[in-house]
CSV table of C-alpha atoms and ligand atoms in Angstrom, one decimal:
chain,number,residue,atom,x,y,z
A,1,MET,CA,71.7,84.5,110.1
A,2,SER,CA,72.3,81.9,112.8
A,3,GLY,CA,72.0,78.1,113.1
A,4,ARG,CA,72.5,75.2,115.4
A,5,LEU,CA,74.4,72.2,114.1
A,6,ARG,CA,74.3,69.2,116.3
A,7,GLY,CA,77.0,66.7,116.8
A,8,PRO,CA,76.1,63.0,116.4
A,9,GLY,CA,74.5,62.7,119.8
A,10,ALA,CA,75.2,61.1,123.1
A,11,GLY,CA,78.0,59.1,124.2
A,12,VAL,CA,79.9,57.3,121.6
A,13,ALA,CA,83.6,57.8,121.8
A,14,GLY,CA,85.7,56.5,124.6
A,15,GLY,CA,84.9,56.0,128.4
A,16,ASP,CA,85.5,59.3,130.1
A,17,ALA,CA,84.5,60.8,133.5
A,18,SER,CA,84.3,64.3,132.1
A,19,GLY,CA,81.3,63.8,129.9
A,20,THR,CA,83.1,65.2,126.9
A,21,GLY,CA,83.5,61.8,125.2
A,22,VAL,CA,87.2,61.8,125.3
A,23,ASP,CA,89.7,60.3,127.7
A,24,PRO,CA,91.2,63.0,130.1
A,25,ALA,CA,94.5,61.0,130.3
A,26,ARG,CA,94.8,61.3,126.6
A,27,VAL,CA,94.2,65.1,126.9
A,28,VAL,CA,97.1,65.4,129.3
A,29,ALA,CA,99.5,63.3,127.2
A,30,LEU,CA,98.7,65.2,124.0
A,31,THR,CA,98.9,68.6,125.8
A,32,GLU,CA,102.4,67.8,127.0
A,33,ARG,CA,103.5,66.9,123.5
A,34,GLU,CA,102.0,70.1,122.0
A,35,GLU,CA,103.6,72.2,124.6
A,36,ALA,CA,107.0,70.9,123.7
A,37,VAL,CA,106.4,71.6,120.0
A,38,PHE,CA,105.2,75.1,120.8
A,39,ALA,CA,108.2,75.9,123.1
A,40,ALA,CA,110.7,74.6,120.5
A,41,ARG,CA,109.1,76.6,117.7
A,42,HIS,CA,108.7,79.9,119.6
A,43,GLN,CA,112.0,80.4,121.3
A,44,ARG,CA,112.1,84.2,120.6
A,45,CYS,CA,108.6,84.6,121.9
A,46,GLY,CA,109.7,82.6,125.0
A,47,ALA,CA,112.7,84.9,125.6
A,48,LEU,CA,110.6,88.0,125.2
A,49,HIS,CA,108.2,86.6,127.7
A,50,GLU,CA,111.0,85.9,130.2
A,51,ARG,CA,112.2,89.4,129.9
A,52,ALA,CA,108.6,90.9,130.3
A,53,ARG,CA,108.0,88.9,133.5
A,54,ALA,CA,110.5,91.1,135.3
A,55,SER,CA,108.4,94.2,134.8
A,56,MET,CA,104.8,93.0,134.4
A,57,PRO,CA,102.8,90.4,136.4
A,58,GLY,CA,102.6,87.3,134.2
A,59,GLY,CA,104.8,89.0,131.7
A,60,VAL,CA,101.8,90.7,130.1
A,61,PRO,CA,100.5,94.2,129.9
A,62,MET,CA,97.0,93.1,131.2
A,63,SER,CA,96.2,89.9,133.0
A,64,TRP,CA,93.8,88.6,130.4
A,65,MET,CA,96.7,88.3,127.9
A,66,ALA,CA,98.1,85.5,130.2
A,67,LYS,CA,95.1,83.2,129.5
A,68,TRP,CA,96.5,81.5,126.4
A,69,ALA,CA,97.1,77.9,125.8
A,70,GLY,CA,100.8,77.1,125.9
A,71,PRO,CA,103.7,77.8,128.3
A,72,PHE,CA,103.7,81.5,127.3
A,73,PRO,CA,101.8,83.9,125.1
A,74,LEU,CA,103.0,84.6,121.6
A,75,SER,CA,104.6,88.0,121.0
A,76,VAL,CA,103.2,89.7,117.9
A,77,ALA,CA,105.6,91.2,115.4
A,78,THR,CA,103.0,92.3,112.7
A,79,ALA,CA,99.3,91.8,111.9
A,80,SER,CA,97.4,92.5,108.8
A,81,GLY,CA,94.0,91.4,107.6
A,82,SER,CA,93.2,87.9,109.0
A,83,ARG,CA,96.9,87.1,109.7
A,84,PHE,CA,99.6,87.9,112.2
A,85,THR,CA,103.3,86.9,112.5
A,86,CYS,CA,104.9,86.2,115.8
A,87,ALA,CA,108.3,87.2,116.9
A,88,ASP,CA,109.7,83.9,115.6
A,89,GLY,CA,108.5,84.7,112.1
A,90,VAL,CA,105.7,82.1,112.2
A,91,GLU,CA,102.5,83.2,110.4
A,92,PHE,CA,99.0,82.5,111.9
A,93,VAL,CA,95.5,82.6,110.6
A,94,ASP,CA,93.7,84.7,113.3
A,95,LEU,CA,90.2,83.5,114.1
A,96,CYS,CA,90.3,85.3,117.5
A,97,LEU,CA,90.7,88.8,116.0
A,98,GLY,CA,91.4,90.5,119.3
A,99,ASP,CA,88.3,88.8,120.8
A,100,THR,CA,86.2,90.8,118.3
A,101,GLY,CA,88.1,94.2,118.5
A,102,ALA,CA,89.6,93.3,115.1
A,103,MET,CA,86.5,91.7,113.5
A,104,THR,CA,87.2,94.1,110.7
A,105,GLY,CA,90.5,92.3,110.0
A,106,HIS,CA,93.7,93.8,111.4
A,107,SER,CA,94.5,97.4,110.4
A,108,PRO,CA,92.1,97.7,107.5
A,109,PRO,CA,93.6,100.3,105.1
A,110,ALA,CA,90.6,102.6,105.2
A,111,ALA,CA,90.6,102.9,108.9
A,112,VAL,CA,94.5,103.2,109.0
A,113,ALA,CA,94.3,106.1,106.6
A,114,ALA,CA,91.5,107.8,108.4
A,115,VAL,CA,93.3,107.5,111.8
A,116,ALA,CA,96.6,108.8,110.3
A,117,ARG,CA,94.8,111.7,108.7
A,118,GLN,CA,93.0,112.6,112.0
A,119,ALA,CA,96.1,111.9,114.2
A,120,ALA,CA,97.9,114.6,112.2
A,121,ARG,CA,95.2,117.2,112.8
A,122,GLY,CA,94.0,116.7,116.3
A,123,ILE,CA,93.5,113.6,118.4
A,124,THR,CA,91.3,114.7,121.3
A,125,LEU,CA,89.7,118.1,121.8
A,126,MET,CA,86.6,117.9,124.0
A,127,LEU,CA,84.9,119.4,121.0
A,128,PRO,CA,83.0,117.5,118.2
A,129,THR,CA,84.2,117.0,114.7
A,130,GLU,CA,82.1,116.5,111.6
A,131,ASP,CA,82.7,112.8,111.9
A,132,ALA,CA,80.6,112.5,115.0
A,133,ALA,CA,77.2,113.3,113.4
A,134,VAL,CA,78.2,111.1,110.4
A,135,VAL,CA,78.8,108.1,112.7
A,136,ALA,CA,75.7,108.8,114.7
A,137,GLU,CA,73.6,108.9,111.5
A,138,GLU,CA,75.2,105.8,110.2
A,139,LEU,CA,74.4,103.9,113.4
A,140,THR,CA,70.8,105.3,113.3
A,141,SER,CA,70.3,103.8,109.9
A,142,ARG,CA,71.6,100.5,111.0
A,143,PHE,CA,70.0,100.1,114.5
A,144,GLY,CA,66.9,102.3,114.1
A,145,LEU,CA,67.7,104.3,117.3
A,146,PRO,CA,67.9,108.1,116.7
A,147,GLN,CA,70.2,109.4,119.4
A,148,TRP,CA,73.8,108.3,120.1
A,149,GLN,CA,76.6,108.9,122.5
A,150,PHE,CA,80.2,107.8,122.3
A,151,THR,CA,82.5,106.3,124.9
A,152,LEU,CA,86.0,104.7,125.0
A,153,SER,CA,84.8,101.1,125.3
A,154,ALA,CA,81.8,98.9,125.4
A,155,THR,CA,82.2,98.6,129.1
A,156,ASP,CA,81.9,102.3,129.5
A,157,ALA,CA,78.8,102.3,127.3
A,158,ASN,CA,77.2,99.7,129.5
A,159,ARG,CA,78.2,101.4,132.7
A,160,HIS,CA,76.7,104.7,131.5
A,161,VAL,CA,73.5,103.2,130.4
A,162,VAL,CA,73.0,101.4,133.7
A,163,ARG,CA,73.4,104.8,135.4
A,164,TYR,CA,70.9,106.5,133.1
A,165,ALA,CA,68.4,103.7,133.6
A,166,ARG,CA,68.6,104.0,137.4
A,167,HIS,CA,68.4,107.8,137.1
A,168,LEU,CA,65.3,107.8,134.8
A,169,THR,CA,63.4,105.1,136.6
A,170,GLY,CA,64.4,105.8,140.3
A,171,ARG,CA,64.8,102.1,140.7
A,172,PRO,CA,67.9,100.3,142.1
A,173,ARG,CA,68.4,97.0,140.3
A,174,VAL,CA,69.7,95.6,137.0
A,175,LEU,CA,68.5,92.4,135.5
A,176,VAL,CA,71.1,90.2,133.7
A,177,ALA,CA,71.3,86.7,132.4
A,178,ASP,CA,73.2,84.1,134.3
A,179,ALA,CA,76.8,83.7,133.1
A,180,CYS,CA,76.6,86.9,131.1
A,181,TYR,CA,79.6,89.2,130.4
A,182,HIS,CA,79.3,92.9,129.6
A,183,GLY,CA,82.7,94.2,130.4
A,184,SER,CA,83.9,95.1,133.9
A,185,VAL,CA,80.5,96.4,135.0
A,186,ASP,CA,80.2,95.8,138.7
A,187,GLU,CA,76.5,95.0,138.6
A,188,THR,CA,76.9,92.3,136.0
A,189,PHE,CA,79.4,90.1,138.0
A,190,ALA,CA,76.6,88.1,139.5
A,191,THR,CA,75.4,84.6,139.2
A,192,LEU,CA,72.8,82.2,140.6
A,193,ASP,CA,73.8,79.5,143.0
A,194,ARG,CA,72.2,76.1,143.1
A,195,GLU,CA,69.5,77.4,145.4
A,196,GLY,CA,68.7,80.3,143.0
A,197,ARG,CA,70.3,83.0,145.1
A,198,VAL,CA,72.3,85.9,143.5
A,199,VAL,CA,76.0,85.5,144.5
A,200,PRO,CA,79.3,87.0,143.1
A,201,ARG,CA,80.4,85.1,140.1
A,202,ARG,CA,83.5,83.0,140.5
A,203,GLY,CA,86.7,85.2,140.3
A,204,ASN,CA,84.8,88.5,141.0
A,205,ILE,CA,87.6,90.8,142.2
A,206,GLY,CA,86.8,93.2,145.0
A,207,PRO,CA,83.0,93.8,144.5
A,208,PRO,CA,82.1,97.1,146.0
A,209,VAL,CA,78.9,95.7,147.5
A,210,PRO,CA,77.4,92.2,147.4
A,211,PRO,CA,76.0,91.9,143.8
A,212,SER,CA,72.7,90.7,145.3
A,213,ALA,CA,72.2,94.3,146.4
A,214,THR,CA,72.3,95.7,142.9
A,215,THR,CA,71.4,92.8,140.5
A,216,SER,CA,68.8,90.3,139.8
A,217,VAL,CA,69.7,87.3,137.7
A,218,VAL,CA,67.7,85.0,135.5
A,219,GLN,CA,68.5,82.2,133.1
A,220,PHE,CA,68.6,83.3,129.5
A,221,ASN,CA,65.4,82.2,127.6
A,222,ASP,CA,63.4,82.0,130.9
A,223,VAL,CA,60.5,84.4,130.3
A,224,ALA,CA,58.7,83.4,133.5
A,225,ALA,CA,61.7,84.4,135.5
A,226,VAL,CA,62.0,87.8,133.8
A,227,GLU,CA,58.3,88.4,134.6
A,228,ARG,CA,58.8,87.5,138.2
A,229,GLU,CA,61.7,89.8,138.6
A,230,LEU,CA,60.2,92.7,136.7
A,231,SER,CA,57.0,92.5,138.8
A,232,THR,CA,59.0,93.4,142.0
A,233,GLY,CA,59.0,97.0,140.5
A,234,GLU,CA,62.7,97.3,141.4
A,235,ILE,CA,64.4,96.7,138.0
A,236,ALA,CA,65.7,99.8,136.3
A,237,CYS,CA,66.9,98.0,133.3
A,238,VAL,CA,67.3,94.6,131.6
A,239,LEU,CA,70.9,94.4,130.2
A,240,MET,CA,71.4,91.4,127.9
A,241,GLU,CA,73.1,90.4,124.8
A,242,PRO,CA,70.5,89.4,122.2
A,243,ALA,CA,72.2,86.1,122.0
A,244,MET,CA,74.8,85.1,124.7
A,245,THR,CA,78.3,85.0,123.2
A,246,ASN,CA,80.6,84.9,126.3
A,247,VAL,CA,79.9,81.5,127.7
A,248,GLY,CA,79.7,79.8,124.3
A,249,ILE,CA,76.9,80.9,122.1
A,250,VAL,CA,73.3,80.7,123.5
A,251,LEU,CA,70.7,81.6,120.9
A,252,PRO,CA,67.3,83.1,121.9
A,253,GLU,CA,64.4,80.8,121.5
A,254,PRO,CA,61.5,81.9,119.3
A,255,GLY,CA,59.4,84.4,121.1
A,256,TYR,CA,62.0,85.3,123.8
A,257,HIS,CA,62.8,88.8,122.5
A,258,GLU,CA,59.1,89.6,121.9
A,259,ALA,CA,58.4,88.6,125.5
A,260,LEU,CA,61.4,90.7,126.8
A,261,ARG,CA,60.1,93.7,124.9
A,262,SER,CA,56.5,93.4,126.0
A,263,LEU,CA,57.4,92.7,129.7
A,264,THR,CA,59.8,95.6,129.9
A,265,GLU,CA,57.3,97.9,128.3
A,266,GLN,CA,54.6,96.7,130.7
A,267,HIS,CA,56.8,97.3,133.8
A,268,GLY,CA,58.5,100.6,132.7
A,269,THR,CA,61.9,99.0,132.6
A,270,VAL,CA,64.6,100.1,130.1
A,271,LEU,CA,65.5,97.3,127.7
A,272,VAL,CA,69.2,97.5,126.9
A,273,LEU,CA,70.7,95.1,124.3
A,274,ASP,CA,74.4,94.9,124.3
A,275,GLU,CA,75.4,94.3,120.6
A,276,THR,CA,79.2,94.5,121.2
A,277,HIS,CA,79.7,90.9,120.0
A,278,THR,CA,76.4,90.2,118.2
A,279,LEU,CA,77.3,92.8,115.6
A,280,CYS,CA,78.7,89.7,114.0
A,281,ALA,CA,75.1,88.9,112.9
A,282,GLY,CA,74.9,91.6,110.4
A,283,PRO,CA,75.5,95.4,109.7
A,284,GLY,CA,72.8,96.3,112.3
A,285,GLY,CA,73.5,93.4,114.6
A,286,MET,CA,70.7,91.2,115.8
A,287,THR,CA,68.5,94.4,116.4
A,288,ALA,CA,68.2,94.8,112.6
A,289,ALA,CA,68.5,91.2,111.6
A,290,ASP,CA,65.7,90.0,114.0
A,291,ARG,CA,63.8,93.4,114.0
A,292,LEU,CA,64.2,93.9,117.7
A,293,ARG,CA,63.0,97.1,119.5
A,294,PRO,CA,65.3,97.9,122.4
A,295,ASP,CA,65.2,101.2,124.2
A,296,VAL,CA,69.0,101.3,124.1
A,297,VAL,CA,71.8,99.4,122.2
A,298,THR,CA,75.4,99.4,123.4
A,299,LEU,CA,78.4,98.8,121.1
A,300,GLY,CA,82.2,98.9,121.1
A,301,LYS,CA,85.2,96.8,120.1
A,302,ALA,CA,85.1,96.4,116.3
A,303,LEU,CA,83.2,99.6,115.8
A,304,GLY,CA,86.6,101.5,115.3
A,305,SER,CA,88.6,98.6,113.8
A,306,GLY,CA,90.2,98.3,117.2
A,307,VAL,CA,90.8,101.9,118.0
A,308,PRO,CA,89.3,102.3,121.5
A,309,CYS,CA,85.7,103.4,121.2
A,310,GLY,CA,82.2,102.6,122.3
A,311,ALA,CA,78.7,103.8,121.7
A,312,PHE,CA,75.1,103.7,123.0
A,313,GLY,CA,72.1,104.5,121.0
A,314,MET,CA,68.8,105.5,122.5
A,315,THR,CA,65.1,105.9,121.5
A,316,ALA,CA,64.0,109.6,121.2
A,317,GLU,CA,62.0,109.0,124.4
A,318,VAL,CA,65.0,107.8,126.5
A,319,ALA,CA,67.2,110.6,125.1
A,320,ASP,CA,64.5,113.2,125.9
A,321,ARG,CA,64.0,111.9,129.4
A,322,VAL,CA,67.8,112.1,129.9
A,323,ARG,CA,67.9,115.6,128.5
A,324,ARG,CA,65.1,116.9,130.7
A,325,SER,CA,66.5,115.3,133.9
A,326,VAL,CA,70.2,116.2,133.7
A,327,GLU,CA,71.4,119.7,134.4
A,328,LEU,CA,73.9,121.1,132.0
A,329,GLU,CA,75.9,122.4,134.9
A,330,ASP,CA,76.4,118.9,136.2
A,331,VAL,CA,77.1,116.9,133.1
A,332,ASP,CA,80.8,116.7,133.6
A,333,VAL,CA,80.6,115.3,137.2
A,334,GLY,CA,77.5,113.1,137.0
A,335,GLY,CA,79.3,109.8,136.4
A,336,VAL,CA,78.6,109.6,132.7
A,337,GLY,CA,81.4,110.4,130.2
A,338,GLY,CA,85.1,111.1,130.4
A,339,THR,CA,87.6,113.4,128.9
A,340,LEU,CA,88.7,111.0,126.1
A,341,ALA,CA,85.1,109.8,125.3
A,342,GLY,CA,83.9,110.6,121.8
A,343,ASN,CA,87.4,111.8,120.9
A,344,ALA,CA,88.2,112.8,117.3
A,345,LEU,CA,90.5,109.9,116.6
A,346,SER,CA,87.9,107.3,117.7
A,347,LEU,CA,85.3,109.0,115.6
A,348,ALA,CA,87.4,109.0,112.5
A,349,ALA,CA,88.1,105.3,113.0
A,350,MET,CA,84.4,104.6,113.5
A,351,ARG,CA,83.4,106.6,110.4
A,352,ALA,CA,85.9,104.7,108.2
A,353,THR,CA,84.9,101.3,109.7
A,354,LEU,CA,81.2,101.8,109.2
A,355,GLN,CA,81.4,103.3,105.8
A,356,GLN,CA,84.3,101.3,104.3
A,357,VAL,CA,85.0,98.2,106.3
A,358,LEU,CA,82.1,96.6,108.1
A,359,THR,CA,79.7,97.3,105.2
A,360,PRO,CA,76.7,95.3,104.1
A,361,ASP,CA,78.9,93.8,101.4
A,362,ALA,CA,81.5,92.7,103.9
A,363,PHE,CA,78.9,90.9,105.9
A,364,ALA,CA,77.6,89.2,102.8
A,365,GLY,CA,81.1,87.6,102.5
A,366,MET,CA,81.6,86.9,106.2
A,367,LEU,CA,78.3,85.1,107.0
A,368,PRO,CA,78.8,82.3,104.5
A,369,LEU,CA,82.3,81.8,105.9
A,370,GLY,CA,80.7,81.5,109.4
A,371,ALA,CA,78.5,78.7,108.0
A,372,ARG,CA,81.4,77.1,106.3
A,373,TRP,CA,83.4,77.0,109.5
A,374,ALA,CA,80.4,75.5,111.4
A,375,GLU,CA,79.7,72.9,108.8
A,376,GLY,CA,83.3,71.9,108.6
A,377,VAL,CA,83.5,71.4,112.4
A,378,ALA,CA,80.1,69.6,112.5
A,379,GLY,CA,81.3,67.3,109.8
A,380,VAL,CA,84.4,66.4,111.9
A,381,LEU,CA,82.3,65.8,115.0
A,382,ALA,CA,80.0,63.5,113.0
A,383,ASP,CA,83.0,61.6,111.5
A,384,GLN,CA,84.7,61.1,114.8
A,385,GLN,CA,81.4,60.4,116.7
A,386,VAL,CA,82.2,62.9,119.4
A,387,PRO,CA,79.1,64.1,121.4
A,388,TRP,CA,79.7,67.8,120.9
A,389,HIS,CA,77.8,70.5,119.0
A,390,VAL,CA,78.4,73.6,117.0
A,391,THR,CA,76.5,76.9,117.3
A,392,ARG,CA,76.7,79.8,115.0
A,393,LEU,CA,75.7,83.5,115.0
A,394,GLY,CA,76.4,85.1,111.7
A,395,ALA,CA,80.2,85.4,111.4
A,396,ARG,CA,80.9,83.8,114.8
A,397,ALA,CA,80.7,80.1,115.5
A,398,GLU,CA,81.7,77.9,118.3
A,399,TYR,CA,81.9,74.2,119.3
A,400,ALA,CA,81.1,73.1,122.8
A,401,PHE,CA,81.6,69.8,124.7
A,402,ALA,CA,77.9,68.8,125.0
A,403,PRO,CA,75.6,67.0,122.6
A,404,VAL,CA,73.0,69.6,122.2
A,405,PRO,CA,73.1,73.4,122.2
A,406,PRO,CA,72.5,75.1,125.5
A,407,ARG,CA,69.3,77.1,126.3
A,408,THR,CA,70.8,78.9,129.2
A,409,GLY,CA,74.1,80.4,130.4
A,410,ARG,CA,74.2,77.7,133.1
A,411,GLU,CA,73.9,74.9,130.7
A,412,ALA,CA,76.6,76.5,128.5
A,413,ALA,CA,78.9,76.9,131.5
A,414,ALA,CA,78.4,73.3,132.5
A,415,ALA,CA,79.7,72.1,129.2
A,416,ASP,CA,83.1,73.7,129.8
A,417,ASP,CA,86.2,71.6,130.1
A,418,PHE,CA,89.3,73.8,130.5
A,419,PRO,CA,92.1,71.1,130.0
A,420,LEU,CA,90.4,69.9,126.8
A,421,GLN,CA,89.9,73.4,125.6
A,422,THR,CA,93.6,74.2,126.3
A,423,LEU,CA,94.7,71.2,124.3
A,424,LEU,CA,92.5,72.1,121.3
A,425,HIS,CA,93.7,75.7,121.3
A,426,LEU,CA,97.3,74.7,121.6
A,427,SER,CA,97.1,72.1,118.8
A,428,ALA,CA,95.4,74.8,116.7
A,429,LEU,CA,98.3,77.2,117.4
A,430,ASN,CA,100.8,74.5,116.4
A,431,ALA,CA,98.8,74.2,113.1
A,432,GLY,CA,99.1,78.0,112.6
A,433,ILE,CA,95.6,79.0,113.8
A,434,LEU,CA,94.6,81.3,116.7
A,435,LEU,CA,91.2,80.7,118.4
A,436,THR,CA,89.5,83.0,121.0
A,437,PRO,CA,91.1,82.0,124.3
A,438,PHE,CA,88.1,82.1,126.5
A,439,HIS,CA,86.2,79.4,124.7
A,440,ASN,CA,86.2,77.5,121.4
A,441,MET,CA,85.1,80.3,119.2
A,442,ALA,CA,86.0,81.5,115.7
A,443,LEU,CA,85.2,84.8,114.2
A,444,LEU,CA,85.4,85.5,110.5
A,445,ALA,CA,86.5,88.9,109.2
A,446,PRO,CA,86.0,90.5,105.8
A,447,THR,CA,89.6,89.4,105.1
A,448,THR,CA,89.1,85.7,106.1
A,449,THR,CA,89.2,83.3,103.2
A,450,ALA,CA,87.6,79.9,102.6
A,451,GLU,CA,91.1,78.4,102.7
A,452,ASP,CA,91.6,79.8,106.2
A,453,VAL,CA,88.4,78.2,107.3
A,454,ASP,CA,89.3,74.9,105.7
A,455,ARG,CA,92.8,75.0,107.3
A,456,HIS,CA,91.0,75.0,110.7
A,457,THR,CA,88.7,72.2,109.7
A,458,ALA,CA,91.7,70.1,108.7
A,459,ALA,CA,93.6,70.8,111.9
A,460,PHE,CA,90.6,70.1,114.0
A,461,ALA,CA,90.0,66.8,112.2
A,462,ALA,CA,93.6,65.8,112.8
A,463,VAL,CA,93.6,66.5,116.6
A,464,LEU,CA,90.2,64.9,117.1
A,465,GLU,CA,91.3,61.8,115.3
A,466,GLU,CA,94.2,61.5,117.7
A,467,LEU,CA,92.0,62.3,120.7
A,468,VAL,CA,89.5,59.6,120.1
A,469,ALA,CA,91.9,57.0,118.7
B,1,LIG,C1,79.0,91.5,125.1
B,1,LIG,C2,80.1,92.4,125.6
B,1,LIG,N1,79.9,93.6,126.1
B,1,LIG,C3,80.9,94.4,126.5
B,1,LIG,C4,82.2,94.0,126.5
B,1,LIG,C5,83.3,94.8,127.1
B,1,LIG,O1,84.1,95.2,126.1
B,1,LIG,P1,85.4,96.1,126.5
B,1,LIG,O2,86.3,95.1,127.3
B,1,LIG,O3,86.1,96.3,125.1
B,1,LIG,O4,85.0,97.3,127.2
B,1,LIG,C6,82.5,92.7,126.1
B,1,LIG,C7,83.9,92.2,126.2
B,1,LIG,O5,84.2,91.0,125.9
B,1,LIG,C8,81.4,91.9,125.7
B,1,LIG,O6,81.7,90.7,125.2
């Protein structure tokens, strides 16, 4: 399901101060060249961006969409399967896939048909449709959790679960992994400083209270730290991805999940696994693939082929405790839910996605492509003697600028090099390939082909050859 592929080891190519094995001056020079190529090729995208800047900060509908390599973001004309075409008519292989929202491939016909059908007969009703129970049953069979609720995003699912955990345990704090990301959930924007104190993570915009008041932070894979924090008796829930995927990929070490489970059980803490990204490991995420036993699983993004949706699944015990402790009269104002949550359109999209798109058969095709991508990149690293490595989790793989895979979020974050990443993304774009903007990650959809993967390998080989020349 997952694997670590190492680069050739320490320090071979070129004297550099950054520790990446490449010369930063070369990175700057190549970036300038690639920016010029990009701007010349995408004049219509550039013009659309100029127009958009007059009415939107950064010329984008949401600030994240400004964080692309290149002088301006591409403007998309159409997208289908694993490809999209920009406003200049250039076609791209999409290995970003909406940062997982389109892990299904863009606009899969089954989901489009289901959404069109449902849109014509009611979009949102504040009443259940038949699809709701079908989706819940499908998720139960995949994740082994018997009770489900639906939201509009993975962020909402995490937010709601954190509230329930506090409510059920009467405890104030959440335990997360350093350098985690779980959506815009206030409690999770915390990090550890060099002295081990909980501080706001860099860029945390307007925290309502200092995160140290709500959150404890440990390094991923550090069992002793989890034990220490849980023994304070203050932790309502542990909220973690089963493998970290938002700071590069950090895989769990053998025994980590068993320890998390037994420690949380021992201390009466709710164990929440966020499978929003790790669904790439298989039809039931890592929960099924690695036989994990969380109290709660949260999901979102690809679950509806990109139609806004989220979900959380609970054990019978958690669901029962919620049922017994929340008054019917108060459910609409308690801080869990929303008028559009669980709407008919999202549920139709989720039903089609689960039953016809992200099927076990689809994963059987996606996982070998993940391996092919990782092996291709590892081969290039070995050929070019660059001290980087590749890590893979199912249909998701990533290279990082350090010789060995990280054990913790802190180690993964330390391997970051934004200028180098920008160059690699930009040169990929100029070779017709889109990577996930926030790190060097590729995601393979049911519609991705071996040729798509090999195209990336060839483009990666070409830019690395120039970088280390
Ligand atoms: C693990 C994880 N959980 C939750 C989220 C939040 O997803 P959304 O922004 O769609 O709510 C993300 C987003 O990247 C994520 O990576």
